[in-house]
XYZ file of C-alpha atoms in Angstrom:
559
model
C -22.630 -4.207 0.640
C -25.372 -4.903 1.961
C -27.312 -2.048 4.062
C -28.765 -1.580 7.626
C -32.006 -3.037 7.482
C -31.632 -5.782 4.688
C -32.791 -9.333 5.201
C -30.043 -12.332 4.961
C -32.575 -15.373 5.198
C -33.940 -13.591 8.133
C -31.083 -12.334 9.530
C -31.046 -8.505 9.541
C -28.614 -6.505 9.117
C -27.365 -3.906 11.785
C -24.228 -2.676 11.388
C -21.027 -3.982 9.314
C -17.931 -4.942 11.361
C -15.183 -5.900 9.117
C -14.954 -6.346 5.057
C -12.432 -8.107 2.403
C -11.631 -9.505 -0.423
C -13.594 -12.304 0.275
C -16.627 -10.529 1.716
C -17.913 -8.525 4.840
C -18.782 -9.615 8.351
C -22.289 -8.022 9.490
C -23.805 -7.688 13.218
C -27.010 -8.979 12.631
C -30.334 -9.927 14.418
C -30.811 -13.475 14.712
C -34.859 -14.181 13.396
C -35.481 -16.838 15.977
C -34.132 -15.827 18.859
C -33.388 -12.602 20.946
C -29.595 -12.453 20.299
C -27.303 -10.585 17.642
C -25.204 -12.864 15.665
C -21.653 -12.226 13.310
C -23.047 -12.970 9.875
C -20.055 -13.988 7.107
C -20.822 -13.498 3.616
C -18.788 -14.523 1.254
C -19.066 -12.147 -1.857
C -21.085 -12.922 -4.850
C -17.800 -13.960 -7.274
C -16.363 -16.397 -4.637
C -19.633 -17.821 -4.175
C -19.564 -18.811 -7.505
C -16.112 -20.777 -7.267
C -16.274 -24.413 -5.801
C -12.985 -24.081 -4.172
C -13.999 -20.937 -2.131
C -17.506 -22.612 -1.897
C -15.815 -25.683 -0.411
C -13.401 -23.802 2.184
C -16.564 -21.213 3.396
C -18.442 -24.505 4.160
C -15.671 -26.384 5.545
C -15.114 -23.586 8.377
C -18.250 -23.554 9.192
C -18.734 -27.270 9.523
C -15.484 -27.372 11.083
C -16.224 -24.816 14.248
C -19.800 -26.106 14.247
C -18.473 -29.537 15.659
C -16.136 -28.009 18.215
C -18.697 -27.143 21.166
C -16.559 -25.257 23.873
C -16.330 -22.330 25.857
C -12.937 -20.938 24.283
C -14.407 -21.382 20.375
C -16.364 -18.956 18.391
C -19.947 -21.083 18.012
C -21.290 -21.439 14.572
C -25.020 -21.359 14.493
C -26.208 -21.895 11.207
C -24.750 -21.631 7.718
C -26.564 -21.761 4.187
C -26.900 -19.578 0.982
C -29.165 -16.653 -0.360
C -31.405 -16.931 -3.561
C -28.702 -15.482 -5.681
C -26.260 -18.156 -4.205
C -23.880 -16.234 -1.793
C -23.065 -18.289 1.292
C -23.032 -17.138 4.970
C -22.539 -18.145 8.049
C -24.246 -16.729 11.450
C -21.829 -17.221 14.297
C -21.286 -16.418 17.954
C -20.734 -12.088 17.879
C -18.068 -11.408 20.384
C -18.350 -8.037 21.767
C -14.854 -6.410 22.441
C -11.740 -6.459 20.569
C -8.762 -9.060 19.527
C -5.834 -9.585 20.661
C -3.597 -8.165 17.946
C -6.040 -5.004 18.544
C -5.201 -5.019 22.165
C -1.704 -4.998 21.861
C -1.810 -1.752 19.420
C -3.760 -0.172 22.076
C -0.737 -0.908 24.322
C -2.824 -2.453 27.074
C -1.081 -5.891 26.798
C 1.014 -6.990 30.098
C 2.620 -10.136 30.693
C 0.366 -11.294 32.765
C -2.749 -10.397 30.301
C -0.786 -12.172 27.499
C -0.540 -15.158 29.670
C -3.501 -15.434 30.415
C -4.489 -14.934 26.697
C -2.221 -17.972 25.751
C -3.854 -20.036 28.391
C -7.333 -19.576 27.295
C -6.873 -20.235 23.362
C -4.270 -23.311 24.969
C -7.659 -24.847 26.145
C -9.097 -24.626 22.832
C -6.574 -26.046 20.481
C -6.192 -29.324 23.285
C -10.062 -29.452 22.374
C -9.563 -29.255 19.023
C -6.623 -31.166 18.449
C -8.680 -33.916 20.877
C -11.203 -33.831 18.118
C -9.017 -34.272 15.370
C -9.046 -30.900 14.330
C -5.673 -28.506 13.717
C -6.141 -24.624 13.277
C -3.633 -23.959 11.147
C -3.721 -20.053 11.395
C -3.142 -19.246 14.938
C -2.196 -15.497 15.484
C -3.345 -12.262 17.952
C -5.804 -11.615 15.646
C -7.935 -14.959 15.626
C -7.887 -14.588 19.626
C -11.428 -12.715 20.209
C -11.536 -10.795 23.856
C -14.617 -9.785 25.779
C -15.057 -8.358 29.291
C -13.454 -6.798 31.855
C -9.162 -7.004 31.560
C -8.012 -9.766 34.358
C -8.545 -12.881 35.202
C -12.012 -13.260 34.044
C -11.660 -11.495 30.771
C -12.911 -13.670 28.144
C -10.720 -15.401 25.303
C -12.228 -17.086 22.311
C -10.680 -18.687 19.449
C -12.085 -17.742 16.091
C -11.403 -18.075 12.108
C -11.528 -21.910 11.359
C -10.944 -20.927 7.392
C -8.022 -23.101 7.182
C -8.861 -25.844 9.857
C -7.811 -29.472 8.713
C -9.282 -32.791 9.997
C -6.085 -34.607 11.346
C -7.301 -37.222 8.956
C -6.787 -35.139 6.026
C -3.217 -34.347 7.029
C -1.256 -37.411 5.828
C -1.057 -35.984 2.299
C 1.261 -33.444 1.549
C 0.607 -29.895 0.725
C 0.121 -29.416 -2.437
C -1.247 -26.175 -3.234
C -0.599 -22.359 -1.583
C 0.250 -22.450 2.214
C -2.193 -20.466 4.010
C -0.973 -20.002 6.905
C 0.458 -16.353 8.174
C 3.836 -16.462 7.716
C 5.203 -14.797 10.815
C 3.787 -17.437 12.657
C 4.288 -20.985 10.121
C 6.127 -23.424 11.890
C 9.004 -25.163 9.594
C 7.035 -28.141 8.421
C 4.230 -26.030 7.365
C 6.276 -24.055 5.229
C 8.428 -26.903 3.535
C 5.162 -28.872 2.748
C 5.709 -31.371 4.995
C 3.207 -33.920 7.140
C 2.033 -31.931 10.201
C -0.280 -32.452 12.951
C -1.078 -30.196 16.290
C 2.580 -29.350 16.896
C 2.205 -27.294 14.125
C -0.391 -25.050 16.103
C 2.103 -25.312 19.210
C 4.575 -23.839 17.198
C 1.962 -20.662 16.265
C 0.951 -20.826 19.933
C 4.722 -20.083 20.767
C 5.236 -17.606 18.250
C 1.677 -15.361 19.345
C 3.422 -15.808 23.178
C 6.698 -13.811 21.834
C 4.526 -11.167 19.699
C 2.432 -10.526 22.689
C 5.065 -9.882 25.485
C 7.330 -8.104 23.158
C 5.020 -6.205 20.616
C 6.957 -8.355 17.211
C 7.220 -11.623 15.929
C 9.798 -14.010 16.344
C 11.498 -12.900 12.890
C 10.733 -9.623 11.536
C 10.545 -9.124 7.866
C 13.322 -7.186 7.019
C 13.972 -8.196 3.987
C 10.348 -9.761 2.916
C 8.572 -12.705 3.582
C 11.136 -15.362 2.279
C 13.539 -14.038 4.622
C 10.932 -14.755 7.685
C 10.337 -18.496 5.903
C 14.042 -19.044 6.189
C 14.389 -18.035 9.917
C 11.432 -20.224 10.981
C 13.370 -23.134 9.188
C 16.946 -22.415 9.946
C 17.466 -19.540 12.648
C 17.329 -20.118 16.359
C 14.132 -18.867 18.171
C 14.952 -15.219 19.834
C 15.110 -14.927 24.033
C 12.216 -12.404 24.514
C 14.179 -10.851 27.148
C 16.549 -9.501 24.166
C 13.769 -7.315 23.508
C 12.285 -7.036 27.077
C 14.973 -7.444 29.228
C 12.619 -6.636 32.372
C 10.636 -9.977 31.645
C 11.816 -13.374 33.235
C 14.395 -15.835 31.425
C 12.084 -18.741 32.006
C 9.858 -17.259 29.365
C 12.971 -17.641 26.889
C 12.826 -21.312 27.905
C 9.378 -21.590 27.330
C 9.495 -19.921 23.429
C 12.599 -22.032 22.414
C 10.968 -25.187 23.325
C 7.345 -24.025 21.676
C 9.278 -23.093 18.356
C 11.756 -26.032 18.071
C 12.604 -27.049 14.773
C 11.958 -30.451 15.394
C 7.864 -31.305 16.330
C 8.716 -34.109 18.893
C 10.930 -31.657 20.964
C 7.850 -28.821 21.204
C 5.496 -29.036 24.244
C 3.482 -32.001 23.371
C 0.175 -29.846 24.001
C -0.953 -26.178 23.984
C -1.682 -26.459 27.900
C 1.564 -27.853 28.746
C 2.799 -24.434 26.640
C 0.663 -22.129 28.578
C 1.382 -24.104 32.344
C 4.977 -23.641 31.357
C 4.894 -19.875 30.414
C 2.126 -19.386 33.871
C 5.351 -20.968 35.844
C 7.911 -18.770 34.508
C 5.920 -15.849 35.263
C 4.971 -16.775 38.565
C 8.855 -17.295 39.947
C 11.017 -15.099 37.408
C 14.144 -16.407 39.560
C 13.722 -20.155 39.140
C 15.239 -20.432 35.684
C 18.982 -19.140 34.463
C 19.356 -16.997 31.373
C 19.035 -19.174 28.050
C 22.356 -18.583 26.306
C 22.871 -18.034 22.811
C 22.738 -21.437 20.457
C 25.513 -22.369 18.148
C 25.067 -21.097 14.584
C 25.680 -24.644 13.384
C 23.063 -26.723 15.278
C 19.533 -25.132 15.817
C 17.447 -28.419 15.426
C 18.333 -29.516 18.989
C 17.895 -25.935 20.386
C 17.912 -25.579 23.285
C 20.282 -28.249 24.717
C 21.134 -26.614 27.968
C 20.032 -27.901 31.853
C 16.302 -28.275 31.198
C 13.342 -27.692 33.384
C 11.089 -30.540 34.153
C 8.395 -29.228 31.435
C 11.250 -28.990 28.541
C 12.884 -32.546 28.972
C 12.449 -34.235 25.268
C 12.900 -37.215 23.651
C 16.217 -38.098 22.264
C 17.280 -37.152 19.422
C 15.977 -38.862 16.423
C 18.514 -41.066 14.014
C 17.590 -38.490 10.760
C 19.435 -35.888 12.524
C 22.594 -35.869 10.809
C 20.591 -36.487 7.092
C 19.034 -33.215 7.759
C 21.751 -31.563 7.564
C 22.273 -33.212 3.863
C 19.334 -31.621 3.271
C 19.688 -28.047 4.007
C 20.565 -27.005 1.005
C 17.987 -28.443 -0.577
C 15.494 -26.893 1.334
C 17.247 -23.713 0.983
C 16.096 -23.735 -3.100
C 12.419 -25.043 -2.071
C 11.918 -22.200 0.240
C 12.780 -20.303 -2.847
C 10.212 -22.048 -4.988
C 7.585 -21.582 -1.942
C 7.443 -18.239 -2.045
C 5.767 -18.422 -5.254
C 3.392 -20.375 -3.978
C 2.302 -18.866 -0.379
C -0.371 -16.796 0.894
C 0.922 -14.239 3.353
C -0.311 -10.975 4.779
C 1.619 -8.377 3.699
C 5.237 -8.011 4.821
C 6.078 -4.016 4.301
C 9.382 -3.550 3.458
C 11.963 -1.816 5.613
C 13.052 1.912 5.043
C 16.000 1.854 2.491
C 15.555 -1.650 1.079
C 14.152 -0.930 -2.298
C 15.600 1.787 -4.863
C 14.010 5.238 -4.881
C 12.256 6.018 -8.378
C 15.288 7.424 -10.515
C 14.677 10.941 -12.306
C 15.335 12.007 -15.593
C 16.623 8.243 -16.263
C 13.182 7.383 -17.899
C 13.155 4.103 -15.890
C 12.996 3.070 -11.581
C 16.600 3.385 -10.552
C 18.861 3.559 -7.567
C 19.191 6.492 -5.492
C 19.385 7.635 -2.076
C 17.110 5.427 0.021
C 14.341 6.366 2.027
C 14.422 7.435 5.686
C 12.245 6.343 8.136
C 9.648 3.606 8.325
C 6.253 3.968 5.901
C 3.292 6.127 7.437
C 0.376 4.318 8.553
C -1.819 7.220 8.093
C -1.668 8.414 4.406
C -4.724 10.530 3.648
C -6.436 10.395 0.378
C -5.014 14.020 -0.404
C -1.536 12.600 -0.753
C -2.304 9.897 -2.960
C -1.471 11.304 -6.290
C 1.723 12.564 -5.037
C 2.948 8.912 -4.632
C 2.075 8.038 -8.061
C 5.274 7.825 -10.600
C 5.672 10.560 -13.309
C 6.224 10.083 -16.588
C 9.751 10.542 -16.175
C 9.811 7.955 -13.709
C 8.575 5.457 -15.258
C 10.039 3.475 -18.401
C 10.051 5.090 -21.682
C 7.742 3.801 -24.629
C 8.399 1.465 -27.435
C 9.214 4.313 -30.145
C 11.495 5.810 -27.434
C 9.632 8.871 -26.153
C 7.623 9.244 -22.703
C 4.513 7.757 -22.146
C 1.488 9.892 -22.284
C -1.358 10.219 -19.595
C -4.122 9.157 -20.656
C -6.403 8.528 -17.919
C -6.159 10.667 -14.305
C -8.977 9.749 -11.808
C -9.357 9.257 -7.815
C -12.238 6.809 -8.281
C -11.965 3.091 -8.627
C -12.345 1.558 -12.399
C -15.175 -1.096 -13.569
C -14.232 -3.314 -16.349
C -16.252 -6.568 -15.423
C -17.953 -5.478 -19.224
C -14.647 -6.344 -20.880
C -13.531 -9.644 -19.581
C -15.949 -13.178 -19.890
C -14.568 -14.262 -16.852
C -16.000 -12.047 -14.306
C -13.776 -13.515 -11.281
C -10.712 -12.789 -12.816
C -11.295 -9.040 -13.335
C -9.483 -8.282 -10.098
C -6.426 -10.214 -11.515
C -6.816 -8.799 -14.892
C -6.922 -4.792 -14.254
C -5.589 -2.859 -11.457
C -8.063 -0.405 -9.300
C -11.307 -2.477 -9.712
C -14.730 -1.381 -8.232
C -15.666 -5.312 -7.258
C -12.262 -5.646 -5.824
C -11.792 -2.737 -3.818
C -15.349 -1.233 -3.448
C -16.222 -3.172 -0.107
C -13.132 -3.278 1.242
C -13.371 -0.287 3.124
C -10.748 1.969 1.443
C -10.543 5.726 2.067
C -9.281 6.848 -0.724
C -7.487 6.005 -4.396
C -5.461 7.458 -6.972
C -5.293 5.771 -10.914
C -3.570 6.699 -14.006
C -2.555 5.409 -16.881
C -0.314 6.265 -19.292
C -0.006 4.551 -22.999
C 2.773 4.927 -25.905
C 2.379 7.500 -28.343
C 0.253 5.813 -31.028
C -0.005 2.375 -29.278
C -2.969 0.667 -27.790
C -3.119 -0.312 -24.201
C -2.276 -3.543 -24.775
C 0.866 -2.474 -26.477
C 2.750 -0.095 -24.440
C 1.163 1.518 -21.631
C 1.150 1.434 -17.372
C -1.553 1.338 -15.451
C -0.802 2.549 -11.487
C -3.060 2.732 -8.839
C -2.335 3.465 -4.857
C -5.075 3.071 -2.365
C -5.170 3.686 1.251
C -6.956 1.458 4.062
C -7.535 2.566 7.667
C -5.510 0.038 10.190
C -3.518 -2.986 8.678
C -6.634 -3.758 6.162
C -4.306 -3.104 3.393
C -2.208 -5.887 4.788
C -5.242 -8.086 5.055
C -6.878 -7.507 1.420
C -3.588 -7.894 -0.034
C -3.768 -11.935 1.130
C -7.390 -12.455 0.037
C -5.941 -11.235 -3.377
C -3.218 -13.746 -3.338
C -6.323 -16.240 -2.635
C -8.214 -14.734 -5.978
C -4.866 -14.537 -8.082
C -4.476 -18.444 -7.282
C -7.772 -19.379 -8.627
C -7.564 -17.447 -11.770
C -3.731 -18.731 -12.139
C -3.143 -21.097 -15.467
C -6.537 -19.899 -16.502
C -7.395 -18.251 -19.998
C -9.593 -14.865 -20.764
C -11.160 -13.186 -23.438
C -10.718 -9.461 -23.093
C -12.694 -7.085 -25.441
C -11.588 -3.631 -24.899
C -13.301 -0.830 -26.883
C -11.981 -0.447 -30.421
C -9.615 -3.862 -30.166
C -10.892 -7.139 -31.690
C -11.183 -9.879 -28.439
C -8.267 -11.245 -27.389
C -7.211 -14.403 -25.282
C -4.940 -14.091 -22.704
C -3.209 -16.985 -20.492
C -2.739 -16.048 -16.919
C 0.594 -17.775 -15.253
C 0.409 -18.428 -11.579
C 0.696 -15.765 -9.044
C 4.479 -15.138 -7.994
C 5.571 -13.249 -4.146
C 9.535 -12.103 -4.520
C 10.428 -10.050 -1.935
C 7.475 -8.705 -1.078
C 5.789 -7.772 -4.781
C 3.001 -10.052 -5.674
C 3.057 -10.189 -9.131
C 1.100 -12.103 -12.048
C 1.754 -11.948 -15.734
C -0.723 -12.545 -18.594
C 0.228 -13.362 -21.990
C -1.698 -13.042 -24.821
C -1.906 -15.361 -27.585
C 0.372 -14.253 -30.661
C 2.514 -12.102 -28.811
C 2.246 -9.599 -26.074
C 2.549 -9.416 -22.251
C 0.826 -7.884 -19.353
C 2.382 -7.781 -15.682
C 0.655 -7.078 -12.594
C 2.018 -6.275 -9.051
C 1.052 -5.108 -6.064
C 2.577 -4.471 -2.367
C 1.704 -2.972 0.607
C 3.830 0.160 2.707
C 1.986 1.686 5.084
C -1.530 1.560 4.888
C -1.288 2.083 1.500
C -1.591 -0.801 -1.297
C 0.080 -0.547 -4.595
C -1.466 -1.725 -7.691
C 0.492 -1.993 -10.510
C 0.016 -3.281 -14.654
C 2.469 -2.694 -17.504
C 1.606 -4.243 -20.843
C 4.014 -4.353 -23.817
C 3.749 -6.121 -26.809
C 7.791 -7.010 -27.202
C 7.374 -8.662 -23.514
C 10.135 -7.310 -21.126
C 7.951 -5.902 -18.509
C 9.117 -5.537 -14.738
C 6.651 -4.628 -12.915
C 8.084 -4.947 -9.655
C 10.585 -2.221 -10.147
C 7.777 0.410 -10.895
C 6.090 -1.391 -7.461
C 8.984 -0.788 -5.579
C 9.455 2.540 -7.031
C 5.627 3.594 -6.343
C 6.193 2.001 -2.716
C 9.252 4.048 -1.866
C 7.366 7.327 -2.621
C 4.950 6.412 0.718
C 5.403 9.324 2.974
C 7.739 8.379 5.599
C 6.311 8.604 9.406
C-alpha cells in the first residue's frame, strides 16, 4: 500500500480510493497538469504475471482508444522501476450507480437517465468494435447534482474485447459478473455487442427493483441456469407501481436469442424512456409458457419490439437443452464470479458432538453485513465441530491469532502463496479488511500436511468481501495446474500439484496434491460481510473443505 505523498512516476499519491486482491486505486496529483487523476496500480505479484500484465495493458489501451463524454478517459500508463503496472485515469468525484441504489436515492426516472447515458457510451464502443462484457451498476460512475444534468460515465474496461477477437469461443474463465451475464457468454458461445445490451437490461431491472433479475437463492450455478432457460422476470411483480411497458422493455433486452433483443443500446434506452413517459400505453405482459422461453415475448408487440422471424435452428435448440444443462454444471468450474451469499437455511449448520459438520435446524434470517472484528472468533468451528483426527481423536488447537499470516518464505512461487495458505498478508493486507480470526488445529502426533485444519474468517466493509473473492478466483486460476515446492519448518521440501479451482454451490475450492501421497484442499465463500477461508490437509486424502466452509458460514450472525 502506497502512503500519501509517495511518488509513482511523477504522480503524487493523495488518498486511497479503493483496494482489492489485484491492486489499489489512488487519488493522485497529475505531474504535468493542475488536475487529480485516479491512479490504478497493479499489485507487485500480479505485475510479474504475463497474463495479468496483458489484461491490465489491454484495459488501458482499449479505454484510451474510446474518447467519449460518457466513457472514463485514460490519460497515461506505464510501470514503476520495480515493474508494477499503473494506469492514470479520469477521476470522477462522486459515486456509482450501485452505491446510489444501496443509499436509497435511486428513482425510476434516475434509473432510466443512467441507462440512457450508458447506452450512449455502449453504442460508441460498439461502433468502434469494442464490447465491454461487464455491464453492471458498479461500473457506472455518477457525478454532479441528481437530475437531468447528472453526469454518468462508463468505466472498467478490464475485460473488454475487440469485436475482431470474438470469432473464437472462450477457452478460459468467464469473467463477466454472473448476475448480469448473457446466455451466450455463459455457454461459451460467439458473442458480440448484444451481450452488453442483455446486461444493460439486467441492470435496468436492478436499478428499478433493487434486485438482480435472477436472485442467487441456490448459488451461482442456479443463476446461470436461469439466464439460459428461465423467462425474463416482470419488474412490475417486484414494484407494482411501475408502468407495464418496462416489463416489455426488459423482456426484449433479456431475450435468450440475441437477434430478438434491441439491436442497439440506444434503442433500449429510448424504449425505457417511452414506457416511463406514457405508463398507460402498453398492456400488462402475460406470463410466458414454461415450455418455450426462446421466443419470449410473443404477444402483440409495440414498434420497438418488432424482431425478425424465428430462425430455423429453434427446434434443434430444444434438442440441445440436455447438453446445455450438463455444460452449465461444467462451466461452474471455470467461471469468475462475484460472491453469491447463500440464503438462510440453504446449508446445514455444524453439528455438535458428532465430530464433523452435520445437519441441524437451518439458521434464520439473512447473514449480517456488519459483523464486527470482536465477533469473528465465535464464528470459527470448535474442535468438536471439526472432523476427528486420523487417530480418531479431536484435532488439537496449535495456533490462535487475530493477525494475518505470512507463509511466503516457505513457498518457491510467491504468486501462489495465496492459493496455498489461508489468511495471507500478501492477499488480505492491502484489501481494506477490518478484522481477522485465524486458528490452526492439528492431529495429535501428526505434521500439518498429514492432518490439520486452518480456518480463518475475515471481515470487510460494505461489499468488499465479494469483490475480493472474485479477484482471488482469478489468482487461483493462474496457479491451477502449476506445481509449487513448500519447505515448512522441520519438514523436507515437498512438491505439491495444484488442480483447477472449482465453484460449487457458492464455495470456491482448490485442491493441492502432494507427490507421493497427501492432499490439502482450500475452500472460500462469502456470507454477509465475512469471507470464510479454510484449508484442510490429510495424508490419506478424503478432505471435505466445502462442508467445513458451509458450517462456518452458517455461524455468521444473522440480521
